[in-house]
CSV table of C-alpha atoms and ligand atoms in Angstrom, one decimal:
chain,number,residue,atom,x,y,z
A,1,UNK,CA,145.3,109.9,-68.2
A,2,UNK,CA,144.5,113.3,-66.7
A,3,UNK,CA,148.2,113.7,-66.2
A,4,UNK,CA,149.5,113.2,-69.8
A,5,UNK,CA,147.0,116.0,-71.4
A,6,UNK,CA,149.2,118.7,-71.4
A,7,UNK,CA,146.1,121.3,-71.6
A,8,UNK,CA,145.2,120.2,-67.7
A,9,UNK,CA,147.6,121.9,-65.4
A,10,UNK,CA,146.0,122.0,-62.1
A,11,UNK,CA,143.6,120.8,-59.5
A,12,UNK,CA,140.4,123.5,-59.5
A,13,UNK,CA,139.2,125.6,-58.8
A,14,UNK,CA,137.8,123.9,-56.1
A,15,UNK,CA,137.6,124.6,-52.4
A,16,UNK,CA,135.1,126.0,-49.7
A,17,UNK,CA,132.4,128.7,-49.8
A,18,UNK,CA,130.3,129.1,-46.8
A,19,UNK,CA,129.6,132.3,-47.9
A,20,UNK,CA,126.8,130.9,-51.0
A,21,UNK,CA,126.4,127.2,-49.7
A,22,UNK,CA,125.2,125.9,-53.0
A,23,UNK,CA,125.6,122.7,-50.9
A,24,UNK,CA,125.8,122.0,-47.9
A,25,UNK,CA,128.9,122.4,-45.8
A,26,UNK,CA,128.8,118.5,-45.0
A,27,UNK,CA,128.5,118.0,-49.5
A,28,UNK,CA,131.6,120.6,-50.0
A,29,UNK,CA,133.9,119.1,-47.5
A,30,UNK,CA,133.6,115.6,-48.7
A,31,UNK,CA,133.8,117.1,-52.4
A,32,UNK,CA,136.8,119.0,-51.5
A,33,UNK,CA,138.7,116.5,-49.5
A,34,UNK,CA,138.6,113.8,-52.2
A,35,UNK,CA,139.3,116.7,-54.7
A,36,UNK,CA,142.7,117.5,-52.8
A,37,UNK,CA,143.4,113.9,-52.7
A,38,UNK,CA,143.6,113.9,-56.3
A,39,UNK,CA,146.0,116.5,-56.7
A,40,UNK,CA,148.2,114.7,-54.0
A,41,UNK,CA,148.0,112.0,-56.0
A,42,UNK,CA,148.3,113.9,-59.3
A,43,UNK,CA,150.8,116.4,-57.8
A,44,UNK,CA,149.1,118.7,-59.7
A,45,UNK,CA,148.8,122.1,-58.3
A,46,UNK,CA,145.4,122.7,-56.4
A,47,UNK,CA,143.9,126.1,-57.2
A,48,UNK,CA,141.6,126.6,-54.0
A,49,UNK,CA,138.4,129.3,-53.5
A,50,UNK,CA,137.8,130.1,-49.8
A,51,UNK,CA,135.4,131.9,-48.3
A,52,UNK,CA,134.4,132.3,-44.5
A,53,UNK,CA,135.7,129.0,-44.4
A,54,UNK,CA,139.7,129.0,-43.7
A,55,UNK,CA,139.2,127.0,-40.8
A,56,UNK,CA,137.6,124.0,-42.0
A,57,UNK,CA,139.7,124.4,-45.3
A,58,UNK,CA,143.0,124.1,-43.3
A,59,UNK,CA,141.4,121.2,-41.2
A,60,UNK,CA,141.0,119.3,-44.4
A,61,UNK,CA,144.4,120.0,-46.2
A,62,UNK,CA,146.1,118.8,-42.6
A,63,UNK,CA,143.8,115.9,-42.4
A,64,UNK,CA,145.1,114.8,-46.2
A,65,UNK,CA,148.5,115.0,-45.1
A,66,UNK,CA,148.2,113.0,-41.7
A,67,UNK,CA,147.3,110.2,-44.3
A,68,UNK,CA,150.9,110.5,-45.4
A,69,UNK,CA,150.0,112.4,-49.0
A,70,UNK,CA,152.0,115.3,-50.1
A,71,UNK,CA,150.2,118.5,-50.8
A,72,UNK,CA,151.3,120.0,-54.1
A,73,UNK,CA,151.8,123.6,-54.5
A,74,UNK,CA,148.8,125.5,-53.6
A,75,UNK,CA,147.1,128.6,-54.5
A,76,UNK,CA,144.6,130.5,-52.4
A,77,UNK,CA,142.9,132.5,-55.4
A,78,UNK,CA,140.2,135.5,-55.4
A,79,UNK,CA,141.4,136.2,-51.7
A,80,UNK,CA,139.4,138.5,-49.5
A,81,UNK,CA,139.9,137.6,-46.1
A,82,UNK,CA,141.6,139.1,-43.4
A,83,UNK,CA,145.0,139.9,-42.7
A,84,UNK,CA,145.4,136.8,-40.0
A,85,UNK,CA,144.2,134.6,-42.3
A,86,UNK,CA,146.3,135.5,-45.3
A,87,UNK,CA,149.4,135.3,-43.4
A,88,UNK,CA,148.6,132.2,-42.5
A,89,UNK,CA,148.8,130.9,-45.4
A,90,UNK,CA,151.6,132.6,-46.6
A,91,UNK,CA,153.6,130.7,-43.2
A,92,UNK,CA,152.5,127.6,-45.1
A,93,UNK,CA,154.1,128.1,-48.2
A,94,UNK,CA,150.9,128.9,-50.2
A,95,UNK,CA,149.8,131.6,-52.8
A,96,UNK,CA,147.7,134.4,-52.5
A,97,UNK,CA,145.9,135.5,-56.2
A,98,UNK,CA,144.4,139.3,-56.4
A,99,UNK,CA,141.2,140.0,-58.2
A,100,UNK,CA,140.2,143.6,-59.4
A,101,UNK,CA,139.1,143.8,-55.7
A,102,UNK,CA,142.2,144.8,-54.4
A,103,UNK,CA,141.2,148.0,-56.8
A,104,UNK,CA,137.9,149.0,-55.0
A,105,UNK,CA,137.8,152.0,-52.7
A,106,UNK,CA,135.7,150.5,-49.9
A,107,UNK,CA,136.1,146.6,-50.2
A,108,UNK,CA,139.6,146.5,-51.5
A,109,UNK,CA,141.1,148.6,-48.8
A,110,UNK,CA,141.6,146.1,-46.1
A,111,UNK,CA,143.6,144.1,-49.0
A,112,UNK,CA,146.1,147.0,-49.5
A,113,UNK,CA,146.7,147.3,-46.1
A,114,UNK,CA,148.0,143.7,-46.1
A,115,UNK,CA,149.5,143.8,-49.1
A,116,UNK,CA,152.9,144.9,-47.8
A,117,UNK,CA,152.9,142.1,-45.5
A,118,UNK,CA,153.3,139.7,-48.3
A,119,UNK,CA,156.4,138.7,-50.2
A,120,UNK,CA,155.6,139.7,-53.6
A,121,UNK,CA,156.3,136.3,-55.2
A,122,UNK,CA,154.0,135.1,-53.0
A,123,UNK,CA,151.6,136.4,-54.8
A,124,UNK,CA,149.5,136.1,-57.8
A,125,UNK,CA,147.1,138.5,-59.6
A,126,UNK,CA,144.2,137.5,-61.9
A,127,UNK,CA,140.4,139.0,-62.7
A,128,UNK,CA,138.2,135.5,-62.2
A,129,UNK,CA,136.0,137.1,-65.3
A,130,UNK,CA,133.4,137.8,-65.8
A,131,UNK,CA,132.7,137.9,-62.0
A,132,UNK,CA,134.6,140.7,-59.9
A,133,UNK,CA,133.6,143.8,-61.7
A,134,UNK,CA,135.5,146.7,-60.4
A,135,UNK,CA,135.7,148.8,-63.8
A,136,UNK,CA,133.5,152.0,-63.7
A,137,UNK,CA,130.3,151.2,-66.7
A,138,UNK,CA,130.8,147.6,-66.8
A,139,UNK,CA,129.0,145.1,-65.0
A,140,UNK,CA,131.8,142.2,-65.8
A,141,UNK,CA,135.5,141.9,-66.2
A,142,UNK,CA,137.8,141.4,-68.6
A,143,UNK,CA,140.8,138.8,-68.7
A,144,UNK,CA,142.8,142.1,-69.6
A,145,UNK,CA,141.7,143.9,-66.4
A,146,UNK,CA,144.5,142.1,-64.8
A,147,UNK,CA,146.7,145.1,-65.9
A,148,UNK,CA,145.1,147.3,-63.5
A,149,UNK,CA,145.3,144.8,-60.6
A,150,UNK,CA,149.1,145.0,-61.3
A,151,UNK,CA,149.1,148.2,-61.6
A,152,UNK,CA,147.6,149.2,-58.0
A,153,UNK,CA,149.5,146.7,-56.6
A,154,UNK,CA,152.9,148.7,-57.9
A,155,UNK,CA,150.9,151.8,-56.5
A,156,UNK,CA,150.7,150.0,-53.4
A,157,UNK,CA,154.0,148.6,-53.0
A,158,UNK,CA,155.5,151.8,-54.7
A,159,UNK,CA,157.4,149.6,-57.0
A,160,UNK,CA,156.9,149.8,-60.8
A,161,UNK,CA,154.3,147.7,-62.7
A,162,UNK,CA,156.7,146.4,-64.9
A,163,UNK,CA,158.4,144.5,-61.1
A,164,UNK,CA,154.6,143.4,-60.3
A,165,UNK,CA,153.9,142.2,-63.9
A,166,UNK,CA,157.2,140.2,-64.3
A,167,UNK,CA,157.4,139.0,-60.8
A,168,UNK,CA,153.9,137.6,-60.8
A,169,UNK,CA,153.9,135.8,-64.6
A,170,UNK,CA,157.5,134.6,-63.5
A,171,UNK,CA,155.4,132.9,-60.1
A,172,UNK,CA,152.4,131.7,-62.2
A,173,UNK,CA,154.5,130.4,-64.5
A,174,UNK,CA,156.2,128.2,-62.5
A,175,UNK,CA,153.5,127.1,-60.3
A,176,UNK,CA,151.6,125.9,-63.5
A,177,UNK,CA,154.4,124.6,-64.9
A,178,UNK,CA,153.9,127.1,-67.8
A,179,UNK,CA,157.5,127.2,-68.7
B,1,LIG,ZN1,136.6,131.1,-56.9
């Protein structure tokens, strides 16, 4: 049923955060396992949310598979971890989506310094509005503020924004089955 309505596209968001606990740990894991179940069985992609909780998060996406389901593709979105952990993920064959984060002077800057380390179609950018302000005035963002994510991600990479823009709708594209 889910399957055959061509407005549902993916698995999410859904995931980990140990940072908030609006439940407890033991509540999200069991949420989240069954909830990656469902896109195995779906093979829908899963859009995941992570935070301070890559380990467990792995633990449960390995556990799925040992009971023989295949994981579909998988995106790691709003990411703001460390450089460890996003290359982990990356050897896995997952995605890594930017917010306006990767724009801020003090908290963004540990995310351009790993930026390079990623293959750029490895990665996705997006704003998560109206959370993630990161636009002088405004206390929210804006679906449009994705521009400037590109755009410091072309400063970053010293590449054009047109390269980041096309490179990344071309990625998200695909891995929605947009196309
Ligand atoms: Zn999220």
């Amino acid at each position: 049923m889910i399957k055959e309505n061509p407005l549902v596209v993916s698995v999410g968001e859904c995931g980990l955060d140990y940072n908030r606990n609006f439940s407890t740990k033991k509540q999200q894991r069991y949420a989240f396992r069954e909830q990656v179940k469902l896109a195995c069985e779906l093979q829908m992609p899963l859009f995941l949310h992570e935070r301070e909780a890559h380990k467990d998060l792995l633990e449960i996406l390995d556990d799925v598979t040992a009971e023989n389901l295949t994981l579909p593709p998988i995106v790691v979105h709003c990411f703001t971890g460390t450089e460890e952990e996003a290359l982990t993920y990356i050897s896995r064959g997952y995605f890594i989506g930017f917010t306006g984060t990767i724009c801020k002077r003090d908290r963004g800057a540990h995310l351009r310094d790993l930026l390079p380390k990623i293959p750029l179609e490895r990665i996705m950018i997006e704003t998560d509005a109206p959370f993630m302000n990161f636009k002088k005035g405004r206390k929210s963002s804006e679906p449009i503020d994705v521009v400037d994510v590109a755009r410091k991600i072309g400063q970053v990479l010293a590449i054009p924004f047109e390269e980041v823009a096309g490179t990344t709708f071309k990625t998200t594209s695909s891995f929605f089955r947009l196309d």
